[in-house]
Coordinates of C-alpha atoms and ligand atoms in Angstrom, one line a residue:
X29 CA 120.6 103.5 85.1
X30 CA 122.6 107.3 84.4
X31 CA 125.4 108.6 85.7
X32 CA 124.7 111.5 88.2
X33 CA 124.8 114.9 86.8
X34 CA 127.1 117.7 88.1
X35 CA 126.5 120.6 90.5
X36 CA 127.3 123.1 88.1
X37 CA 124.5 122.1 86.3
X38 CA 122.1 122.0 89.1
X39 CA 123.2 125.5 89.9
X40 CA 122.4 126.6 86.3
X41 CA 119.2 124.8 86.6
X42 CA 117.0 127.9 85.0
X43 CA 119.9 128.5 82.4
X44 CA 118.5 127.7 79.1
X45 CA 122.3 128.6 77.5
X46 CA 123.1 124.8 79.2
X47 CA 120.7 123.1 76.4
X48 CA 124.2 122.5 74.5
X49 CA 125.2 120.4 77.3
X50 CA 122.5 118.4 77.0
X51 CA 123.6 114.7 75.3
X52 CA 122.4 114.4 71.7
X53 CA 121.7 110.6 72.2
X54 CA 118.8 111.5 74.9
X55 CA 117.5 114.3 72.0
X56 CA 117.6 112.0 69.5
X57 CA 115.6 109.5 71.0
X58 CA 112.4 111.3 72.5
X59 CA 109.7 113.5 71.6
X60 CA 110.4 116.6 72.4
X61 CA 108.5 117.9 75.5
X62 CA 108.1 121.2 77.7
X63 CA 108.8 118.6 80.2
X64 CA 111.9 117.1 79.2
X65 CA 113.5 120.0 77.8
X66 CA 113.0 121.5 81.1
X67 CA 114.7 118.3 83.2
X68 CA 117.5 118.6 80.5
X69 CA 117.7 122.5 81.0
X70 CA 118.2 121.2 84.8
X71 CA 121.8 119.3 83.3
X72 CA 119.5 115.7 83.7
X73 CA 119.7 113.2 80.9
X74 CA 116.2 111.9 81.4
X75 CA 115.4 108.0 80.8
X76 CA 112.4 108.3 79.3
X77 CA 110.3 105.2 77.3
X78 CA 111.6 103.7 73.7
X79 CA 115.5 104.2 74.9
X80 CA 117.5 101.1 76.1
X81 CA 118.0 101.8 79.8
X82 CA 114.0 102.5 80.4
X83 CA 112.7 98.8 80.8
X84 CA 115.4 98.2 83.7
X85 CA 115.2 101.2 84.9
X86 CA 111.6 101.7 84.6
X87 CA 111.3 97.7 86.3
X88 CA 109.7 98.0 89.3
X89 CA 110.5 95.2 92.5
X90 CA 107.0 94.0 92.6
X91 CA 106.7 92.5 88.5
X92 CA 102.6 92.7 89.3
X93 CA 102.8 96.7 87.9
X94 CA 103.7 97.7 84.7
X95 CA 103.7 101.5 85.5
X96 CA 105.2 103.6 82.7
X97 CA 106.8 106.8 84.3
X98 CA 107.4 109.7 81.8
X99 CA 110.7 110.1 82.9
X100 CA 113.3 109.1 85.6
X101 CA 116.3 111.5 86.7
X102 CA 118.8 110.4 89.1
X103 CA 120.1 113.1 91.5
X104 CA 123.0 113.7 93.1
X105 CA 122.4 116.3 95.5
X106 CA 119.2 117.7 97.1
X107 CA 119.5 120.9 94.6
X108 CA 119.0 118.8 92.0
X109 CA 116.0 116.9 93.5
X110 CA 114.1 120.0 93.9
X111 CA 115.2 121.1 90.1
X112 CA 113.3 118.0 89.1
X113 CA 110.5 118.7 91.1
X114 CA 110.1 122.2 90.2
X115 CA 110.1 120.6 86.3
X116 CA 107.4 118.4 87.6
X117 CA 105.3 121.2 89.1
X118 CA 105.6 123.2 86.2
X119 CA 104.4 120.9 84.2
X120 CA 101.7 119.6 85.7
X121 CA 103.8 115.8 86.1
X122 CA 103.0 114.7 89.2
X123 CA 106.8 113.3 91.1
X124 CA 107.6 110.3 93.3
X125 CA 111.2 109.6 94.9
X126 CA 112.4 106.2 94.3
X127 CA 114.9 105.4 97.4
X128 CA 115.1 101.3 97.4
X129 CA 112.3 100.9 94.7
X130 CA 110.4 97.9 97.1
X131 CA 107.0 100.1 97.7
X132 CA 104.6 96.8 97.2
X133 CA 102.5 98.7 95.1
X134 CA 105.4 100.1 93.2
X135 CA 104.4 104.1 93.8
X136 CA 108.3 105.4 93.6
X137 CA 107.2 104.4 90.1
X138 CA 103.6 106.7 90.5
X139 CA 101.2 103.9 90.9
X140 CA 100.1 104.6 87.5
X141 CA 101.5 105.8 84.2
X142 CA 103.3 109.1 83.6
X143 CA 104.7 110.0 86.8
X144 CA 108.3 111.6 87.2
X145 CA 110.6 109.4 89.0
X146 CA 113.5 110.9 91.3
X147 CA 115.7 108.1 91.9
X148 CA 117.9 108.9 95.4
X149 CA 120.5 106.0 94.3
X150 CA 123.3 108.7 94.0
X151 CA 122.4 109.7 97.3
X152 CA 124.2 107.2 99.5
X153 CA 126.4 109.6 102.1
X154 CA 126.6 107.9 105.4
X155 CA 128.6 109.4 108.3
X156 CA 128.3 108.9 112.2
X157 CA 129.0 111.5 114.9
X158 CA 128.7 110.8 118.4
X159 CA 125.4 108.1 118.8
X160 CA 124.3 109.7 115.7
X161 CA 124.1 109.2 111.8
X162 CA 123.2 111.0 108.7
X163 CA 121.8 109.1 106.4
X164 CA 121.4 110.0 102.3
X165 CA 118.1 108.8 101.4
X166 CA 119.3 106.6 98.5
X167 CA 120.9 103.9 100.8
X168 CA 119.1 100.5 101.7
X169 CA 119.4 99.2 105.2
X170 CA 122.0 97.0 104.1
X171 CA 124.4 99.5 103.4
X172 CA 123.4 101.2 106.6
X173 CA 123.7 98.3 109.0
X174 CA 127.4 97.4 107.2
X175 CA 128.5 101.4 107.9
X176 CA 127.2 101.6 111.4
X177 CA 129.0 98.6 112.0
X178 CA 132.2 99.6 110.7
X179 CA 132.4 103.0 112.2
X180 CA 132.0 102.8 115.9
X181 CA 130.0 99.4 116.1
X182 CA 126.5 101.0 116.2
X183 CA 123.1 100.5 115.2
X184 CA 119.6 101.1 114.7
X185 CA 116.3 98.9 114.5
X186 CA 115.2 98.8 111.1
X187 CA 113.6 95.8 108.7
X188 CA 115.4 92.7 107.6
X189 CA 116.0 93.1 103.6
X190 CA 119.0 94.3 103.2
X191 CA 117.7 96.0 100.0
X192 CA 114.8 98.2 101.5
X193 CA 115.4 102.1 100.8
X194 CA 115.5 103.9 103.9
X195 CA 113.6 106.6 102.1
X196 CA 110.4 104.3 102.2
X197 CA 111.2 102.6 104.7
X198 CA 111.8 105.1 107.8
X199 CA 109.3 107.4 106.0
X200 CA 106.3 105.1 106.8
X201 CA 107.6 103.7 110.1
X202 CA 110.0 100.3 109.3
X203 CA 109.8 97.4 111.9
X204 CA 112.6 95.7 113.2
X205 CA 113.2 93.1 115.7
X206 CA 114.6 95.5 117.9
X207 CA 112.1 97.7 118.1
X208 CA 110.1 97.3 121.1
X209 CA 113.3 98.8 122.5
X210 CA 114.6 101.5 120.2
X211 CA 110.8 102.4 118.3
X212 CA 110.4 102.4 114.6
X213 CA 112.9 103.4 112.0
X214 CA 110.5 106.7 112.0
X215 CA 110.6 107.0 115.5
X216 CA 114.6 107.0 115.7
X217 CA 114.6 109.9 112.8
X218 CA 115.8 113.0 114.6
X219 CA 115.8 115.3 111.7
X220 CA 115.9 115.5 107.9
X221 CA 116.2 117.2 104.9
X222 CA 113.6 117.4 102.6
X223 CA 112.9 118.9 99.4
X224 CA 108.6 120.2 99.2
X225 CA 106.6 120.6 96.6
X226 CA 107.6 124.1 95.6
X227 CA 111.1 122.8 95.1
X228 CA 112.2 124.2 99.0
X229 CA 115.2 122.6 100.7
X230 CA 114.0 122.4 104.1
X231 CA 115.2 121.1 107.7
X232 CA 112.5 119.5 109.8
X233 CA 113.1 118.0 113.4
X234 CA 110.9 118.3 116.2
X235 CA 112.2 122.1 116.8
X236 CA 111.9 123.4 113.1
X237 CA 109.2 122.6 110.8
X238 CA 107.7 120.5 113.4
X239 CA 104.3 119.9 111.2
X240 CA 106.9 118.6 108.1
X241 CA 108.9 116.8 110.7
X242 CA 105.5 114.9 111.9
X243 CA 104.4 113.9 109.1
X244 CA 107.2 113.1 107.0
X245 CA 107.9 110.6 110.0
X246 CA 104.9 108.6 109.1
X247 CA 103.3 109.5 106.0
X248 CA 107.0 110.1 104.3
X249 CA 105.7 109.5 100.4
X250 CA 103.3 112.5 100.4
X251 CA 105.3 115.2 101.7
X252 CA 108.1 115.9 99.5
X253 CA 111.2 114.1 98.8
X254 CA 113.2 113.3 102.1
X255 CA 117.1 113.8 100.8
X256 CA 119.0 112.9 104.2
X257 CA 117.9 111.4 107.6
X258 CA 119.9 112.2 111.1
X259 CA 118.9 109.3 113.0
X260 CA 119.9 108.4 116.8
X261 CA 122.2 105.2 116.9
X262 CA 122.4 102.4 119.6
X263 CA 125.3 100.2 121.0
X264 CA 125.4 97.4 118.3
X265 CA 124.3 94.6 120.9
X266 CA 125.2 90.9 120.8
X267 CA 121.9 88.8 120.8
X268 CA 120.2 85.0 120.7
X269 CA 118.6 83.9 117.8
X270 CA 116.0 81.2 119.0
X271 CA 113.6 79.2 116.8
X272 CA 111.1 76.8 118.0
X273 CA 109.4 74.7 114.6
X274 CA 106.0 73.4 115.2
X275 CA 105.9 70.7 112.1
X276 CA 103.7 68.1 114.0
X277 CA 101.0 70.8 114.3
X278 CA 97.6 71.3 112.7
X279 CA 95.0 73.6 112.4
X280 CA 93.7 73.2 116.2
X281 CA 97.3 73.3 117.8
X282 CA 98.5 75.9 115.5
X283 CA 95.3 78.0 116.8
X284 CA 95.4 77.7 120.6
X285 CA 99.8 78.1 119.4
X286 CA 98.7 81.7 118.6
X287 CA 96.5 82.3 121.6
X288 CA 99.3 81.0 123.6
X289 CA 101.8 83.5 122.5
X290 CA 99.4 85.9 122.4
X291 CA 99.1 85.7 126.0
X292 CA 102.5 85.5 126.6
X293 CA 103.4 88.2 124.7
X294 CA 100.8 91.0 126.5
X295 CA 100.5 89.3 130.2
X296 CA 100.2 92.6 132.4
X297 CA 101.4 90.0 135.1
X298 CA 104.8 89.0 133.2
X299 CA 105.6 92.1 131.2
X300 CA 107.7 91.1 128.1
X301 CA 111.7 92.4 128.4
X302 CA 111.0 95.3 125.8
X303 CA 114.4 93.5 124.6
X304 CA 113.2 90.8 123.1
X305 CA 111.7 90.8 119.0
X306 CA 109.3 88.0 118.8
X307 CA 107.3 86.5 115.8
X308 CA 105.6 83.7 114.2
X309 CA 105.6 82.1 111.0
X310 CA 103.5 80.0 108.7
X311 CA 104.0 79.0 105.8
X312 CA 104.1 75.7 103.8
X313 CA 106.4 73.3 104.1
X314 CA 107.8 70.3 105.1
X315 CA 105.7 68.6 107.1
X316 CA 102.7 66.1 108.0
X317 CA 100.4 68.6 107.3
X318 CA 102.3 70.2 104.5
X319 CA 102.2 73.6 106.7
X320 CA 105.1 75.1 109.4
X321 CA 104.3 77.2 112.3
X322 CA 107.2 78.5 113.9
X323 CA 107.3 80.9 117.2
X324 CA 111.0 82.8 116.4
X325 CA 112.9 86.2 117.4
X326 CA 115.7 87.6 118.2
X327 CA 117.0 88.5 122.5
X328 CA 119.2 91.4 122.7
X329 CA 121.8 91.6 125.2
X330 CA 120.9 88.3 126.7
X331 CA 122.6 84.7 126.7
X332 CA 121.3 81.7 125.8
X333 CA 119.8 80.6 129.3
X334 CA 117.4 83.8 129.9
X335 CA 116.4 82.1 126.5
X336 CA 115.8 79.3 127.7
X337 CA 114.0 80.3 131.0
X338 CA 112.3 82.8 129.3
X339 CA 110.6 80.6 126.4
X340 CA 110.2 77.4 129.3
X341 CA 106.2 78.9 130.8
X342 CA 105.4 79.5 126.4
X343 CA 106.8 76.3 125.3
X344 CA 105.4 74.1 128.0
X345 CA 102.0 75.4 126.4
X346 CA 103.2 74.8 122.5
X347 CA 104.3 71.7 123.2
X348 CA 107.5 70.1 122.2
X349 CA 109.1 71.7 119.1
X350 CA 109.9 69.0 116.4
X351 CA 113.3 71.5 116.2
X352 CA 114.7 74.1 118.1
X353 CA 117.6 76.9 116.8
X354 CA 119.6 78.9 120.0
X355 CA 122.6 80.8 118.7
X356 CA 124.3 83.8 119.9
X357 CA 125.2 86.3 117.3
X358 CA 126.7 89.7 117.3
X359 CA 125.1 92.5 115.7
X360 CA 126.2 92.2 112.3
X361 CA 125.9 88.5 112.3
X362 CA 122.0 88.8 113.3
X363 CA 121.3 91.6 110.4
X364 CA 122.8 88.5 108.1
X365 CA 121.0 86.3 109.9
X366 CA 118.0 87.6 110.1
X367 CA 118.4 88.4 106.0
X368 CA 118.7 85.0 105.3
X369 CA 122.4 85.8 103.8
X370 CA 126.4 85.2 104.8
X371 CA 129.3 87.6 104.1
X372 CA 129.4 91.0 105.3
X373 CA 130.0 92.3 101.3
X374 CA 126.0 90.8 101.1
X375 CA 125.4 93.8 102.9
X376 CA 126.4 96.0 100.0
X377 CA 123.8 96.6 97.6
X378 CA 126.4 98.2 94.9
X379 CA 127.9 95.1 94.5
X380 CA 124.4 92.9 93.2
X381 CA 121.6 94.0 91.9
X382 CA 118.8 93.6 93.8
X383 CA 115.7 90.6 92.7
X384 CA 112.5 91.3 91.8
X385 CA 108.7 89.3 92.9
X386 CA 105.4 88.9 92.2
X387 CA 103.3 89.1 94.6
X388 CA 100.1 90.6 96.7
X389 CA 100.4 91.4 100.2
X390 CA 98.4 92.9 102.9
X391 CA 97.9 93.5 106.7
X392 CA 96.3 93.9 110.0
X393 CA 97.4 94.9 113.2
X394 CA 95.6 93.6 115.8
X395 CA 94.9 95.8 119.0
X396 CA 96.6 95.9 122.8
X397 CA 93.0 96.2 123.9
X398 CA 91.2 93.5 121.8
X399 CA 93.2 90.5 121.0
X400 CA 92.0 88.2 118.4
X401 CA 89.7 85.4 120.1
X402 CA 89.2 81.6 119.2
X403 CA 87.3 81.5 116.6
X404 CA 89.4 83.9 114.3
X405 CA 92.5 82.3 115.1
X406 CA 90.4 78.9 114.6
X407 CA 89.4 80.1 110.8
X408 CA 92.2 81.1 109.8
X409 CA 94.5 77.9 110.7
X410 CA 91.9 76.0 108.9
X411 CA 92.3 78.5 105.9
X412 CA 96.2 77.9 106.0
X413 CA 95.8 74.1 106.9
X414 CA 93.5 73.7 104.2
X415 CA 93.5 75.9 100.8
X416 CA 96.6 76.6 102.1
X417 CA 98.6 73.4 102.2
X418 CA 97.8 73.1 98.8
X419 CA 97.8 76.3 97.1
X420 CA 99.9 77.4 93.8
X421 CA 100.8 80.8 95.5
X422 CA 103.6 80.7 97.1
X423 CA 102.4 82.5 100.3
X424 CA 104.0 83.2 104.1
X425 CA 102.6 84.9 107.2
X426 CA 104.2 86.9 109.4
X427 CA 103.5 88.0 113.1
X428 CA 105.8 91.0 115.0
X429 CA 105.2 91.7 118.1
X430 CA 105.0 95.2 118.4
X431 CA 103.6 95.7 121.9
X432 CA 103.6 93.9 125.1
X433 CA 105.9 94.9 128.6
X434 CA 107.0 98.6 127.9
X435 CA 107.0 98.7 124.6
X436 CA 108.7 102.1 123.1
X437 CA 106.8 101.5 120.0
X438 CA 103.1 101.8 122.3
X439 CA 105.1 104.2 125.0
X440 CA 105.9 107.6 122.7
X441 CA 102.8 108.0 122.4
X442 CA 99.2 107.8 119.8
X443 CA 100.3 111.6 118.3
X444 CA 104.1 111.0 118.3
X445 CA 104.8 111.0 114.4
X446 CA 102.3 110.3 111.7
X447 CA 102.6 106.3 112.2
X448 CA 99.0 105.8 113.4
X449 CA 98.9 102.5 115.0
X450 CA 100.5 103.0 118.5
X451 CA 98.0 101.1 119.9
X452 CA 99.2 98.2 118.1
X453 CA 100.2 94.5 119.9
X454 CA 101.6 92.9 116.6
X455 CA 101.0 92.9 113.0
X456 CA 100.2 90.5 110.4
X457 CA 101.7 90.4 107.2
X458 CA 99.8 88.4 104.6
X459 CA 101.9 87.8 101.6
X460 CA 101.8 85.5 98.3
X461 CA 103.9 85.2 95.4
X462 CA 101.4 84.8 92.7
X463 CA 102.7 81.9 90.1
X464 CA 102.2 82.0 86.6
X465 CA 99.6 79.5 86.5
X466 CA 97.3 81.7 88.7
X467 CA 95.6 84.4 87.5
X468 CA 96.0 88.0 89.7
X469 CA 92.8 87.9 90.9
X470 CA 92.7 84.9 92.3
X471 CA 96.1 85.4 93.5
X472 CA 94.8 88.2 95.5
X473 CA 91.3 86.6 96.9
X474 CA 93.5 84.0 98.3
X475 CA 96.0 86.3 100.1
X476 CA 92.7 88.1 101.0
X477 CA 90.9 84.9 102.5
X478 CA 93.9 84.8 105.2
X479 CA 92.7 88.0 106.3
X480 CA 88.9 87.9 105.9
X481 CA 89.0 84.3 108.6
X482 CA 90.6 86.4 110.8
X483 CA 89.1 89.9 110.7
X484 CA 85.5 88.1 109.9
X485 CA 85.5 86.3 113.1
X486 CA 86.3 88.8 115.2
X487 CA 83.8 90.4 117.3
X488 CA 85.4 94.2 116.7
X489 CA 84.8 95.6 113.0
X490 CA 87.9 97.7 112.6
X491 CA 91.1 96.6 112.4
X492 CA 94.1 99.1 111.6
X493 CA 96.9 98.4 108.7
X494 CA 100.5 98.9 108.1
X495 CA 101.6 101.2 105.2
X496 CA 104.7 99.6 104.5
X497 CA 102.9 96.6 103.5
X498 CA 100.6 99.0 101.2
X499 CA 97.8 96.9 99.9
X500 CA 97.5 97.9 96.0
X501 CA 94.3 97.3 95.9
X502 CA 92.4 99.7 98.3
X503 CA 91.5 103.7 97.1
X504 CA 93.1 106.3 98.7
X505 CA 89.7 106.7 101.3
X506 CA 90.0 103.6 102.2
X507 CA 93.7 103.6 102.5
X508 CA 93.5 106.1 104.9
X509 CA 90.9 104.6 106.8
X510 CA 93.3 102.0 107.4
X511 CA 96.4 103.6 107.9
X512 CA 95.5 107.2 109.3
X513 CA 92.1 106.5 111.5
X514 CA 93.0 109.1 113.6
X515 CA 95.6 111.3 111.4
X516 CA 94.0 111.5 108.0
X517 CA 92.5 115.2 108.7
X518 CA 95.6 116.8 110.1
X519 CA 97.7 115.4 107.2
X520 CA 95.0 116.3 104.9
X521 CA 95.9 120.5 106.4
X522 CA 99.2 119.7 105.8
X523 CA 99.0 118.4 102.5
X524 CA 97.1 121.5 101.8
X525 CA 99.8 123.1 103.1
X526 CA 103.1 121.9 101.4
X527 CA 101.6 120.6 98.4
X528 CA 98.4 122.2 97.5
X529 CA 99.0 121.2 93.9
X530 CA 99.6 117.4 94.4
X531 CA 102.8 117.3 92.8
X532 CA 104.2 114.9 94.8
X533 CA 101.5 112.3 94.7
X534 CA 100.5 108.6 94.1
X535 CA 97.1 107.1 94.6
X536 CA 96.3 106.7 98.1
X537 CA 97.7 110.4 98.6
X538 CA 96.0 112.6 100.7
Ligands
FAD15 C1 111.8 91.8 100.5 C2 111.2 93.0 101.6 C3 111.3 92.8 103.2 C4 110.5 93.7 103.6 N1 111.2 93.9 105.1 C5 110.3 94.9 106.0 C6 110.2 94.8 107.3 O1 111.2 94.0 108.0 N2 110.1 95.6 108.0 C7 109.2 96.9 107.3 O2 108.7 97.4 108.4 N3 108.9 96.8 106.9 C8 109.5 95.9 105.6 N4 109.3 95.8 104.2 C9 108.6 96.8 103.7 C10 109.2 98.0 103.1 O3 109.4 98.9 104.5 C11 108.5 98.7 102.5 O4 108.1 98.7 101.3 C12 109.5 100.4 102.3 O5 108.4 101.4 101.7 C13 110.1 100.2 101.2 O6 111.1 101.4 101.0 P1 111.6 101.9 99.8 O7 112.6 102.9 99.9 O8 112.4 100.4 99.1 O9 110.3 101.8 98.6 P2 110.3 102.8 97.7 O10 109.5 102.0 96.6 O11 111.6 103.3 97.1 O12 109.4 103.8 98.6 C14 107.8 103.6 98.9 C15 107.5 104.7 98.8 O13 107.9 105.8 99.7 C16 108.0 107.2 98.6 N5 109.7 107.1 99.0 C17 110.7 106.6 99.1 N6 111.9 107.6 99.0 C18 110.8 108.2 99.7 C19 112.0 109.8 100.2 N7 113.4 109.7 100.4 N8 110.9 110.8 100.6 C20 110.1 110.6 100.4 N9 108.8 109.8 99.8 C21 110.3 108.7 99.3 C22 108.0 105.9 97.4 O14 107.8 107.2 96.4 C23 106.8 104.7 98.1 O15 105.9 106.0 97.5 C24 110.1 95.0 103.1 C25 110.1 95.2 102.3 C26 110.2 93.6 101.4 C27 109.9 93.9 99.8

């Protein structure tokens, strides 16, 4: 990765007299092109194919993809981002931001060959003021959580992986276990700074460029490059982590278990406390069936007695767990626990490199109005405990509760921002690491079989999906139907307004 360039050079981006500043090495290593000249004149030392850094810098988190960007640049301020976007626009090279690089379809690398990746790694400023935080878009979730904890014991709702970037995560939703109480990460954003396709640096909030703010909090990858988020923060609460494992389940018990969980989550006569983050995990594991079903989560601001009392009625339906785990944790311990790691340093993503995976994932939102019927839950559990028990694909499925009770995710209203699933009761993420012994096509088909078991056995004909679990196999039109079914027209109009030439663009864009 290249060292940041200087603001002096950014401000002088239009001056061709700066060409002499460009490091000789990159000039020697690349084929001359007006596009690269533009970047170099703007003060960048772009990483291009054929250079030693390229393989590492262009490596996606999801190794199933091998997109070849035309160049990668590393601005260190908004002016630098604007200069890079202008070069892309001037030379008809599509541009994509990279924050954490964790897009399931590697869209930060273009989602196809020949794009310009604007890596935001040098935009890692962080500050807190009262109950708000300002967060550079190059920060990862671990760095944000650690900073907020160490600067006033503040917190936000966000996902569990420390290396996920705030740019893609907040830009397109961002679910975490406190989200029923605090909303998605996108909902906690109060304002943002964004570089639009013409190179303007704009502030967007509910009172300023409000249409752009609406679009960028939910469909963030399509409306510019967000350089900074200002977010609300919350008191970092203690919580109780809980997990009830049912290693003795077979498909019938698991189907009944999912039905019981679903009823418990959305029982109008007993509204579920929004401080409860609730999941089901199902994955291959050490059990007679080869598959393990567990109900788990985090209950914020309560003690263990409250957890035991809350789950007694559900456990009466689920039966005796084969293992139970209950532990009171302070906030940062819960962040580490959910990340599956220990030690505060493990949240500092500058200390160790990111990992990679070779995988396919997709998702389903089950709506509040139409919970799954038993034909659907029977079919999917037969799939998990049948083909799933012996598959070479290393799979897991997570059910994340969004709704129930007075969940803030639902309560903000259907059109609060571009995120288009305010009627979600829960999401289902189907994820599979595909080993070398299995072809991509077979691995993808195996995971899609899970989803088909759910969706083909349910009377409803339409399910929304979660764009942060972006399905790499979708056309743009199909993706819009799934991720933005009632927001596509408005988002397309806004895309025409802010990016008429489709400068900032990926294959599922508007
Ligand atoms: C291990 C793992 C765990 C995860 N856990 C969760 C979870 O708990 N909850 C959850 O909701 N999701 C989760 N996700 C999904 C995650 O939220 C998305 O993959 C997210 O989009 C990744 O953001 P990123 O910045 O790391 O990725 P990137 O690949 O950098 O970006 C993703 C997309 O957003 C665009 N983008 C990035 N930064 C910006 C920016 N600043 N401005 C405009 N566009 C931008 C990119 O161009 C790309 O199209 C997880 C993903 C992984 C791989």
